[in-house]
Structure formats: C-alpha cells, structure tokens
Amino acid sequence: MDRRSFLQIAAMTGLAVAAPRSARALTPYAGPFYVMISARGGWDPTYLCDPKPKGGPFNRLYDFDPAIDKVGPFHFADIPLAANLVTDPMAMQYLMKTGDFFSKHVNNLLVVNGVNMQTNNHDRGVTTTWSGRGDGGYPNFAALVAATRAPAHPLAFISSGGYDGTGNLLPVTRLNSVTSFRKLAEPNRVNPADPMNQSTYVPAATFDRIRAAQDARLKAYKDAQHLPRIADSAGQLYVARGNLDSLSQVALPDTLIDIPNELSDLERMMQQTQLAIAAFQAGLAVGVNLELGGFDTHANHDTTQVRQLAKLLKGIDYVVEQATAAGLYGDIVIMVGSDFGRGKGYNGVNPGDGKDHWPVSSAMFLSGDPSLIGAGRLVGGTDEVDQLPLPVDPDTLDTLEPGDDTGVVITAGHIHLALRELAGISEGAPAQKFKLAGEILPIFT
C-alpha cells in the first residue's frame, strides 16, 4: 500500500493530515522516534512502580515484600489479576501483571518515582506531564522534537489523545478512530472488509479519471482565488495531492488487531500503535501520543485502577512488540506518565471507596537501546508516612532523607529539561522559544 492510500485512510479515520508546505521531496525521518503514553485521569504509582507496605494508608490490596517483589532495581506492586476484572475469559490474556511487565522489560526500563507535579488539577496535570510546564501554551515534548527535526513532514506529530499542544510550531495530526480503516483504504471497493469480494463501484480506469477530474477542479479553483489565504490553502492541498504519487511505499498492517469488546479502549490504543509504527517506518513521523483513560478512580479504586493498569502495561508491551517487529525499537524512546498520582490513602473505609488526586507521581521510560536512556535504573522515591517525594542528590541522583536541603525534589520540569538534552534539541529555536527554568539533572545518564 502506498502513502497515498495511507493518507487517505488516515484522513477518514480521524487522522487530520497536514499538507506539505512545498513540492520538494522530503527526506524520510530516520529517528529517534518518541512515543508518549498517557494514563489519563491520574494513576496510582503505589499500585505500580512505587509500592507500599500493606496495612498502612496507601495499600490494602497486596502484600509487599521488598526482598521478593523486585526485579533488578525495581520494586513493584505484585497485584493478582482476579478473574472478575473481566467478563469474557478471553480478555484475560490482554491484561498484564506488574511482575510480568517488569521482568520482561527490566533491561530497557528507567523508572522515576517521587515526581512533584505541583498540581492536582487534571488539565494542568496533563499539560505539565507532557510539556514540562503547566501554563503558557508549551508544546508536548514529541511536538517540540518534531518541530526541531522534521517540521515539514506531513505526519511529524501524531496525537491520538492526551495533551497535544504544539505551541503553533507545527500542525498536529489527530488520530482518534480506525473503525472504518478497511473501507477507506480502498474507496472504490464495494466491500473491502470481505477479501473474497473484489468488486468495485467503477472500473479502475474510470476511477483514475475521477481522481484526475478532482485534481483539475482543485487547480482551477486555486487559480481563480484572489484572497491570499484561500489561494495559499488551496495551493497547499494541490501540492499535497501532487506529491503523494512520488512518496515511497509504506507498510501498513493487513489487518487491525481485534480483541474482546470490553477492552475497546485498549484495542483503540493498540490499533493506533499499528498506524503510528507504520508512520515511523515510512519516515513521515517523529513523535506520537497514545492514551488510555479510566484512571480517575475516586471510587472502586481497588478494581478499576488495577484493571486499567493491567491494560496499560499490556498496551506498553504491545508498543514494544510492534516496534521490535518493525526493527525500530532501538531508535524509539517511550515515556509513560499520568496527570498526577492518587492518595494519600483512601477516601473512605469501605471496599468500594477510592483515592483522590495527589500531586506526586511517577514516570517510566523504555527504549530498545538501553544506553539511550540509561536503562536499568530507579531514580527517586516517596516516603512511607505521607507519600511525599524524597529529595535526590543533584549530581548522583541518590535518594536522600526527607527534608535534606542539599537535595532536589524532581519535577516534571526537570524531566523535560533532561529529555531536551537527550534529544539534542535544547539549543534549537523551538526549545529556545519555550524555555524551562531549573537545573538539568542527569536523569538519562
């Protein structure tokens, strides 16, 4: 399938594609690529990568043994996946236990605990997590890299949900649904979902004439315009259509992943992953947002939070598997984060109670090239009394005692400053336009 087909599919499945700005051939972007995965709603790190002893205010669900519930430097919340988390037994295979996730990815994983998000507001939280600052219209990190490395590429920054601010540095390509993927991949096919039915609405030659007539009509419309903005927009669309045939092939999946209906949010994330990896392979994209919601567990925390975390881990694992199969994982940096954390403790004493917003969170990073992110390390932490972030030594990142004023409490700003250094974009014009205050910590070294 060529890129014309890919962009046709994308445009009709919620993928709003920005037209190229000129007719010149674009050099395919070869990486590194950036995948931002948002656990929307506010996850609970104590149920994931920052476990706490049972019996305290933070955990009444799992037994935590620091000597056992550990893989490499990472402690994890060893939460069993009860059968009643799903109604369809076939759905269980698409949930992933924390222990299985950490065991599989230990050598490619970096965990940062005790991140002071400085807010417990959802909107400000997601903005802070993905841009490093909660106000000022700062761009998502993936958009910042895309604007620095490949701003003219038509799919440079793809967003399928979450914070997709670009700071007006470049267009955002929004990918929200792939329900009509097959139908729109071959618009002349009567029933593209049926591989046995090859009938078309019109003969191929007629379909080509229709497309040619559309192009001629668009050119005539452009030539008749006198208002600069309309003429420019029509010209961009005309150039985009004219460029499509010169673009190289893109390897799209023959089929989209199909999992049990009760996991529709995870299925959507997985399908968006398939398209994102295809865009990376084509050299059209630099970064992508993926999102899984349902983490705002003010009630029924011990069931809903566990289920959503198990989906999230499976979704992250799927990104890794797809990137590995495409030969791209060594050139990909994955960041996983959330609006903020949850706590401290529960908001009631009943089994169905939840946890409220808490401005202390965690972040996880993965890459097929461990040296790229300094994988195999745990940075930071929280105390077991108030679930507050512990300071770290600014040079070694060793965790210090609470209240040690020689240390630094890690914020999202610190993470993004380090990410900019990692990507080599700190001195670029986009980053200089959207500066971040603070010191650069050796988070990825």
Coordinates of C-alpha atoms in Angstrom, one line a residue:
M1 CA 0.0 0.0 0.0
D2 CA 1.5 3.4 -1.0
R3 CA 1.4 6.6 1.0
R4 CA -1.5 8.0 -1.0
S5 CA -3.6 5.1 0.4
F6 CA -2.1 5.6 3.8
L7 CA -3.0 9.2 4.0
Q8 CA -6.5 8.6 2.5
I9 CA -7.1 6.0 5.3
A10 CA -5.7 8.3 7.9
A11 CA -7.8 11.3 6.8
M12 CA -11.0 9.4 7.0
T13 CA -10.3 7.7 10.3
G14 CA -9.8 10.8 12.4
L15 CA -6.3 11.4 11.2
A16 CA -6.2 15.1 10.2
V17 CA -3.2 15.2 8.0
A18 CA -1.3 18.5 7.4
A19 CA -0.5 19.2 3.8
P20 CA 3.2 19.5 2.9
R21 CA 4.3 23.1 2.6
S22 CA 6.2 22.7 -0.7
A23 CA 6.5 20.3 -3.6
R24 CA 10.1 19.3 -2.8
A25 CA 10.7 15.7 -1.9
L26 CA 11.1 15.1 1.8
T27 CA 14.0 13.1 3.2
P28 CA 12.4 10.3 5.3
Y29 CA 13.0 10.9 9.0
A30 CA 15.1 8.0 10.4
G31 CA 14.8 8.6 14.1
P32 CA 15.0 8.6 17.0
F33 CA 11.2 8.4 17.4
Y34 CA 9.2 9.4 20.5
V35 CA 6.1 7.7 21.9
M36 CA 4.3 9.5 24.7
I37 CA 1.8 7.2 26.5
S38 CA -0.7 8.9 28.8
A39 CA -2.5 7.1 31.6
R40 CA -5.3 9.7 31.6
G41 CA -7.1 10.5 34.9
G42 CA -4.4 10.1 37.4
W43 CA -2.8 6.7 38.0
D44 CA -1.7 5.2 41.3
P45 CA 2.1 4.6 41.4
T46 CA 1.7 2.7 44.7
Y47 CA -0.1 0.1 42.6
L48 CA 2.6 0.0 40.0
C49 CA 6.2 1.1 40.5
D50 CA 6.3 2.7 43.9
P51 CA 4.8 0.0 46.2
K52 CA 4.0 0.5 49.9
P53 CA 3.6 -2.0 52.7
K54 CA 0.1 -3.4 53.3
G55 CA -1.8 -2.2 56.3
G56 CA -0.8 1.5 56.0
P57 CA -3.0 4.2 54.5
F58 CA -1.8 3.5 50.9
N59 CA -2.3 -0.2 50.3
R60 CA -5.0 -2.6 51.5
L61 CA -4.8 -4.9 48.4
Y62 CA -1.5 -6.6 48.1
D63 CA 1.3 -7.9 50.3
F64 CA 4.6 -6.1 49.6
D65 CA 7.9 -7.9 50.4
P66 CA 10.8 -5.7 49.3
A67 CA 13.1 -8.8 49.0
I68 CA 10.7 -10.7 46.7
D69 CA 8.7 -8.1 44.8
K70 CA 11.7 -6.8 43.0
V71 CA 13.3 -7.2 39.5
G72 CA 16.7 -5.6 39.2
P73 CA 16.5 -2.2 40.9
F74 CA 12.7 -2.0 40.5
H75 CA 10.2 -2.8 43.2
F76 CA 6.7 -3.4 42.0
A77 CA 3.2 -3.9 43.4
D78 CA 2.5 -7.6 43.0
I79 CA -1.2 -7.4 42.5
P80 CA -3.1 -10.6 41.4
L81 CA -5.4 -10.2 38.4
A82 CA -8.7 -11.6 39.7
A83 CA -10.9 -13.3 37.2
N84 CA -13.8 -10.9 37.9
L85 CA -11.8 -8.0 36.4
V86 CA -13.3 -9.0 33.0
T87 CA -16.5 -10.8 32.0
D88 CA -15.0 -12.5 28.9
P89 CA -12.4 -15.1 29.9
M90 CA -10.6 -14.5 26.5
A91 CA -10.0 -10.9 27.7
M92 CA -7.6 -12.0 30.5
Q93 CA -4.7 -12.6 28.1
Y94 CA -4.8 -8.8 27.3
L95 CA -4.2 -7.8 30.9
M96 CA -0.6 -7.8 32.2
K97 CA 0.6 -8.3 35.7
T98 CA 3.1 -5.8 37.1
G99 CA 5.6 -8.5 37.9
D100 CA 5.4 -9.9 34.3
F101 CA 5.9 -6.4 32.9
F102 CA 9.0 -5.6 35.0
S103 CA 10.5 -9.0 34.4
K104 CA 10.2 -8.7 30.7
H105 CA 11.4 -5.1 30.4
V106 CA 13.9 -4.7 33.2
N107 CA 16.9 -4.2 31.0
N108 CA 15.2 -1.5 28.9
L109 CA 13.4 0.4 31.6
L110 CA 14.0 3.6 33.6
V111 CA 11.6 4.5 36.5
V112 CA 11.5 7.9 38.1
N113 CA 9.4 8.0 41.4
G114 CA 8.5 10.9 43.6
V115 CA 7.9 13.5 40.9
N116 CA 6.3 16.6 42.3
M117 CA 3.6 17.5 39.8
Q118 CA 2.8 20.8 41.6
T119 CA -0.9 20.4 40.8
N120 CA -3.8 18.1 41.3
N121 CA -5.9 19.6 38.5
H122 CA -6.4 17.3 35.5
D123 CA -5.9 19.9 32.7
R124 CA -2.9 21.4 34.3
G125 CA -1.6 18.0 35.2
V126 CA -1.5 16.6 31.7
T127 CA -0.1 19.8 30.4
T128 CA 2.7 19.7 33.0
T129 CA 3.4 16.0 32.4
W130 CA 3.8 16.3 28.6
S131 CA 5.3 19.8 28.2
G132 CA 7.2 20.3 31.5
R133 CA 5.1 23.4 32.4
G134 CA 1.5 23.8 33.4
D135 CA 0.8 27.1 31.6
G136 CA 1.9 29.3 28.8
G137 CA 0.8 27.0 25.9
Y138 CA 4.0 25.0 26.0
P139 CA 4.3 22.2 23.4
N140 CA 4.2 18.5 24.0
F141 CA 7.7 17.1 24.1
A142 CA 7.2 15.0 20.9
A143 CA 5.9 18.1 19.1
L144 CA 8.9 20.1 20.2
V145 CA 11.2 17.4 18.8
A146 CA 9.2 17.2 15.6
A147 CA 9.3 20.9 15.1
T148 CA 13.1 20.8 15.5
R149 CA 13.9 17.7 13.5
A150 CA 11.3 17.4 10.7
P151 CA 8.7 20.3 10.8
A152 CA 7.8 19.9 7.1
H153 CA 6.9 16.2 7.3
P154 CA 3.2 15.7 6.9
L155 CA 2.7 13.4 9.9
A156 CA 5.5 14.8 12.1
F157 CA 3.5 14.9 15.3
I158 CA 0.6 12.4 15.6
S159 CA -1.8 12.6 18.5
S160 CA -4.5 10.0 19.4
G161 CA -5.5 11.7 22.6
G162 CA -4.0 13.5 25.6
Y163 CA -2.2 16.8 25.6
D164 CA -1.3 17.7 22.0
G165 CA -0.3 21.3 22.3
T166 CA 2.2 22.4 19.7
G167 CA 2.9 26.0 20.6
N168 CA 1.9 26.8 17.0
L169 CA 5.3 25.3 15.9
L170 CA 3.7 22.8 13.5
P171 CA 0.4 21.2 12.8
V172 CA -0.9 18.3 14.9
T173 CA -2.1 15.2 13.2
R174 CA -5.0 13.8 15.3
L175 CA -5.7 10.1 15.2
N176 CA -8.8 9.2 17.1
S177 CA -10.6 6.3 15.4
V178 CA -9.8 3.5 12.9
T179 CA -13.2 1.9 12.8
S180 CA -13.6 2.5 9.0
F181 CA -10.0 1.6 8.2
R182 CA -10.5 -1.1 5.6
K183 CA -13.5 0.6 3.9
L184 CA -11.5 3.7 3.4
A185 CA -8.2 2.0 2.4
E186 CA -9.8 1.1 -0.9
P187 CA -12.6 3.6 -1.6
N188 CA -13.5 2.0 -4.9
R189 CA -14.1 -1.4 -3.4
V190 CA -17.8 -2.3 -2.7
N191 CA -17.0 -4.3 0.4
P192 CA -13.3 -4.1 1.3
A193 CA -13.9 -5.9 4.5
D194 CA -14.6 -9.1 2.5
P195 CA -11.3 -10.4 0.9
M196 CA -13.4 -12.7 -1.4
N197 CA -15.3 -9.8 -2.8
Q198 CA -13.2 -7.8 -5.3
S199 CA -16.0 -5.9 -7.0
T200 CA -15.6 -2.2 -7.4
Y201 CA -18.0 0.7 -7.8
V202 CA -16.5 1.7 -11.1
P203 CA -13.7 0.2 -13.3
A204 CA -10.2 1.2 -12.3
A205 CA -9.7 3.4 -15.4
T206 CA -12.9 5.3 -14.6
F207 CA -11.8 5.7 -11.0
D208 CA -8.5 7.2 -12.2
R209 CA -10.4 9.6 -14.4
I210 CA -12.5 10.7 -11.5
R211 CA -9.3 11.4 -9.4
A212 CA -7.8 13.4 -12.3
A213 CA -11.0 15.4 -12.6
Q214 CA -10.9 16.2 -8.9
D215 CA -7.3 17.4 -9.2
A216 CA -8.2 19.6 -12.3
R217 CA -11.1 21.1 -10.4
L218 CA -8.9 21.9 -7.4
K219 CA -6.3 23.5 -9.6
A220 CA -8.9 25.6 -11.4
Y221 CA -10.4 26.7 -8.0
K222 CA -6.9 27.7 -6.8
D223 CA -6.1 29.7 -9.9
A224 CA -9.4 31.6 -9.6
Q225 CA -8.8 32.8 -6.0
H226 CA -7.6 36.3 -5.2
L227 CA -7.6 36.2 -1.4
P228 CA -4.1 35.2 -0.4
R229 CA -5.1 32.9 2.5
I230 CA -7.6 30.9 0.4
A231 CA -5.2 30.7 -2.6
D232 CA -2.4 29.5 -0.3
S233 CA -4.6 26.8 1.4
A234 CA -5.8 25.6 -2.0
G235 CA -2.3 25.6 -3.3
Q236 CA -1.1 23.5 -0.3
L237 CA -3.8 20.9 -0.9
Y238 CA -3.0 20.9 -4.6
V239 CA 0.7 20.4 -3.9
A240 CA 0.0 17.7 -1.4
R241 CA -2.1 15.7 -3.9
G242 CA 0.6 16.2 -6.5
N243 CA 3.3 15.0 -4.1
L244 CA 1.5 11.8 -3.0
D245 CA 2.5 9.7 -6.0
S246 CA 6.2 10.5 -5.5
L247 CA 6.2 9.3 -1.9
S248 CA 7.7 5.9 -1.2
Q249 CA 5.8 2.8 -0.1
V250 CA 4.5 2.5 3.5
A251 CA 4.0 -0.9 5.1
L252 CA 0.5 -0.8 6.7
P253 CA -0.8 -3.8 8.6
D254 CA -3.1 -6.1 6.5
T255 CA -5.5 -6.3 9.5
L256 CA -6.0 -4.3 12.7
I257 CA -5.8 -6.0 16.0
D258 CA -9.2 -7.2 17.3
I259 CA -9.6 -8.1 21.0
P260 CA -12.7 -8.6 23.1
N261 CA -15.2 -5.8 23.1
E262 CA -15.0 -5.0 26.8
L263 CA -11.4 -3.9 26.2
S264 CA -12.3 -1.4 23.5
D265 CA -10.1 1.3 25.0
L266 CA -7.1 -0.9 24.9
E267 CA -8.0 -2.1 21.4
R268 CA -8.1 1.5 20.2
M269 CA -4.7 2.2 21.7
M270 CA -3.3 -0.9 20.0
Q271 CA -4.7 0.0 16.6
Q272 CA -3.3 3.5 17.0
T273 CA 0.0 1.9 17.7
Q274 CA -0.1 -0.1 14.5
L275 CA -0.7 3.1 12.5
A276 CA 2.0 5.0 14.4
I277 CA 4.6 2.4 13.8
A278 CA 3.7 2.4 10.1
A279 CA 4.2 6.2 10.0
F280 CA 7.6 5.8 11.7
Q281 CA 8.6 3.2 9.2
A282 CA 7.6 5.5 6.3
G283 CA 9.8 8.2 7.7
L284 CA 6.8 10.6 8.0
A285 CA 6.5 10.9 11.7
V286 CA 8.8 11.9 14.6
G287 CA 6.6 11.5 17.6
V288 CA 3.2 10.2 18.6
N289 CA 0.7 10.5 21.6
L290 CA -1.1 7.4 22.8
E291 CA -3.7 7.4 25.6
L292 CA -5.6 5.1 27.8
G293 CA -8.1 6.6 30.1
G294 CA -10.2 5.5 33.1
F295 CA -7.7 6.2 35.9
D296 CA -9.8 8.8 37.7
T297 CA -10.7 6.3 40.5
H298 CA -12.5 8.3 43.2
A299 CA -14.5 5.2 43.8
N300 CA -14.0 1.4 43.3
H301 CA -10.3 2.0 43.2
D302 CA -9.1 -1.5 44.0
T303 CA -10.9 -2.9 41.0
T304 CA -10.9 -0.2 38.4
Q305 CA -7.3 1.1 38.9
V306 CA -6.0 -2.5 38.9
R307 CA -7.8 -3.2 35.6
Q308 CA -6.7 -0.1 33.9
L309 CA -3.1 -0.5 35.0
A310 CA -3.1 -4.1 33.7
K311 CA -4.5 -2.8 30.3
L312 CA -1.9 -0.1 30.3
L313 CA 1.0 -2.5 30.8
K314 CA -0.3 -4.7 28.0
G315 CA -0.6 -1.6 25.8
I316 CA 3.0 -0.6 26.5
D317 CA 4.2 -4.1 25.9
Y318 CA 2.3 -4.1 22.6
V319 CA 4.1 -0.9 21.5
V320 CA 7.4 -2.6 22.3
E321 CA 6.4 -5.7 20.3
Q322 CA 5.3 -3.8 17.3
A323 CA 8.4 -1.6 17.3
T324 CA 10.6 -4.6 17.7
A325 CA 8.9 -6.4 14.8
A326 CA 9.4 -3.3 12.6
G327 CA 13.1 -3.1 13.6
L328 CA 12.6 0.3 15.2
Y329 CA 12.7 -0.3 19.0
G330 CA 16.4 0.6 19.2
D331 CA 15.5 4.0 17.8
I332 CA 12.5 4.7 20.0
V333 CA 12.1 6.4 23.3
I334 CA 8.8 5.7 25.2
M335 CA 7.6 7.9 28.0
V336 CA 4.7 6.8 30.2
G337 CA 3.1 9.2 32.6
S338 CA -0.2 10.5 34.0
D339 CA -1.9 13.7 35.2
F340 CA -0.6 13.1 38.8
G341 CA -0.9 10.4 41.4
R342 CA -3.6 9.2 43.8
G343 CA -3.7 9.4 47.6
K344 CA -2.6 9.9 50.1
G345 CA -4.5 6.9 51.2
Y346 CA -8.2 6.1 50.5
N347 CA -11.1 8.5 50.8
G348 CA -13.1 6.1 52.9
V349 CA -13.1 2.8 54.8
N350 CA -15.4 0.7 52.6
P351 CA -14.1 -1.7 50.0
G352 CA -15.7 0.3 47.2
D353 CA -14.1 3.6 48.1
G354 CA -11.4 5.3 46.0
K355 CA -8.4 7.5 46.1
D356 CA -8.5 11.2 45.3
H357 CA -6.0 13.4 43.5
W358 CA -2.5 13.6 44.8
P359 CA 0.3 15.8 43.3
V360 CA 3.0 13.2 43.5
S361 CA 3.5 10.9 40.6
S362 CA 6.0 8.7 38.7
A363 CA 7.2 8.4 35.1
M364 CA 8.6 5.4 33.2
F365 CA 10.8 5.3 30.1
L366 CA 11.7 2.5 27.8
S367 CA 14.0 2.1 24.8
G368 CA 15.3 -0.8 22.8
D369 CA 18.7 0.9 23.2
P370 CA 19.3 0.8 26.9
S371 CA 22.2 3.3 26.7
L372 CA 19.9 5.8 25.1
I373 CA 18.0 6.4 28.4
G374 CA 20.4 4.9 30.9
A375 CA 18.0 2.0 31.4
G376 CA 18.1 -0.4 34.3
R377 CA 17.9 2.4 36.9
L378 CA 15.4 3.6 39.6
V379 CA 15.5 7.3 40.4
G380 CA 13.8 9.0 43.3
G381 CA 11.1 7.7 45.7
T382 CA 8.4 8.7 48.2
D383 CA 8.3 8.2 52.0
E384 CA 6.0 5.7 53.7
V385 CA 4.5 8.2 56.1
D386 CA 2.9 10.9 53.9
Q387 CA 3.6 9.6 50.4
L388 CA 5.7 12.7 49.7
P389 CA 8.6 12.9 47.3
L390 CA 12.1 12.3 48.6
P391 CA 14.9 14.7 47.6
V392 CA 17.7 13.4 45.4
D393 CA 21.4 14.4 45.1
P394 CA 21.6 16.6 42.1
D395 CA 24.8 15.0 40.9
T396 CA 24.3 11.3 41.6
L397 CA 20.5 11.2 41.9
D398 CA 20.9 9.1 45.1
T399 CA 17.8 9.3 47.2
L400 CA 18.2 11.4 50.4
E401 CA 16.4 11.6 53.7
P402 CA 13.2 13.7 53.9
G403 CA 13.9 17.4 54.4
D404 CA 17.6 17.2 53.3
D405 CA 18.0 20.7 51.9
T406 CA 21.1 19.7 49.9
G407 CA 18.9 17.7 47.6
V408 CA 16.4 18.4 44.9
V409 CA 12.8 17.3 44.6
I410 CA 12.3 16.1 41.0
T411 CA 9.6 17.9 39.0
A412 CA 8.2 17.5 35.5
G413 CA 10.3 20.5 34.5
H414 CA 13.4 18.6 35.5
I415 CA 12.3 15.6 33.4
H416 CA 11.7 17.7 30.3
L417 CA 14.9 19.6 30.6
A418 CA 16.7 16.2 30.6
L419 CA 14.5 15.0 27.7
R420 CA 15.5 18.0 25.7
E421 CA 19.2 17.3 26.4
L422 CA 18.6 13.6 25.5
A423 CA 17.1 14.5 22.1
G424 CA 19.7 17.2 21.4
I425 CA 17.2 19.9 20.9
S426 CA 17.9 22.2 23.9
E427 CA 19.6 24.9 21.8
G428 CA 17.2 24.7 18.9
A429 CA 14.9 27.6 18.1
P430 CA 11.7 25.8 19.2
A431 CA 13.2 24.9 22.6
Q432 CA 14.6 28.4 23.0
K433 CA 11.2 29.9 22.3
F434 CA 9.7 27.7 25.1
K435 CA 12.4 27.7 27.8
L436 CA 12.1 25.9 31.0
A437 CA 13.5 27.0 34.3
G438 CA 15.6 24.8 36.6
E439 CA 18.7 22.8 36.6
I440 CA 19.4 19.8 34.3
L441 CA 19.6 16.6 36.3
P442 CA 21.4 13.5 34.9
I443 CA 18.2 11.6 34.6
F444 CA 19.1 9.7 31.4
T445 CA 22.9 9.3 32.0

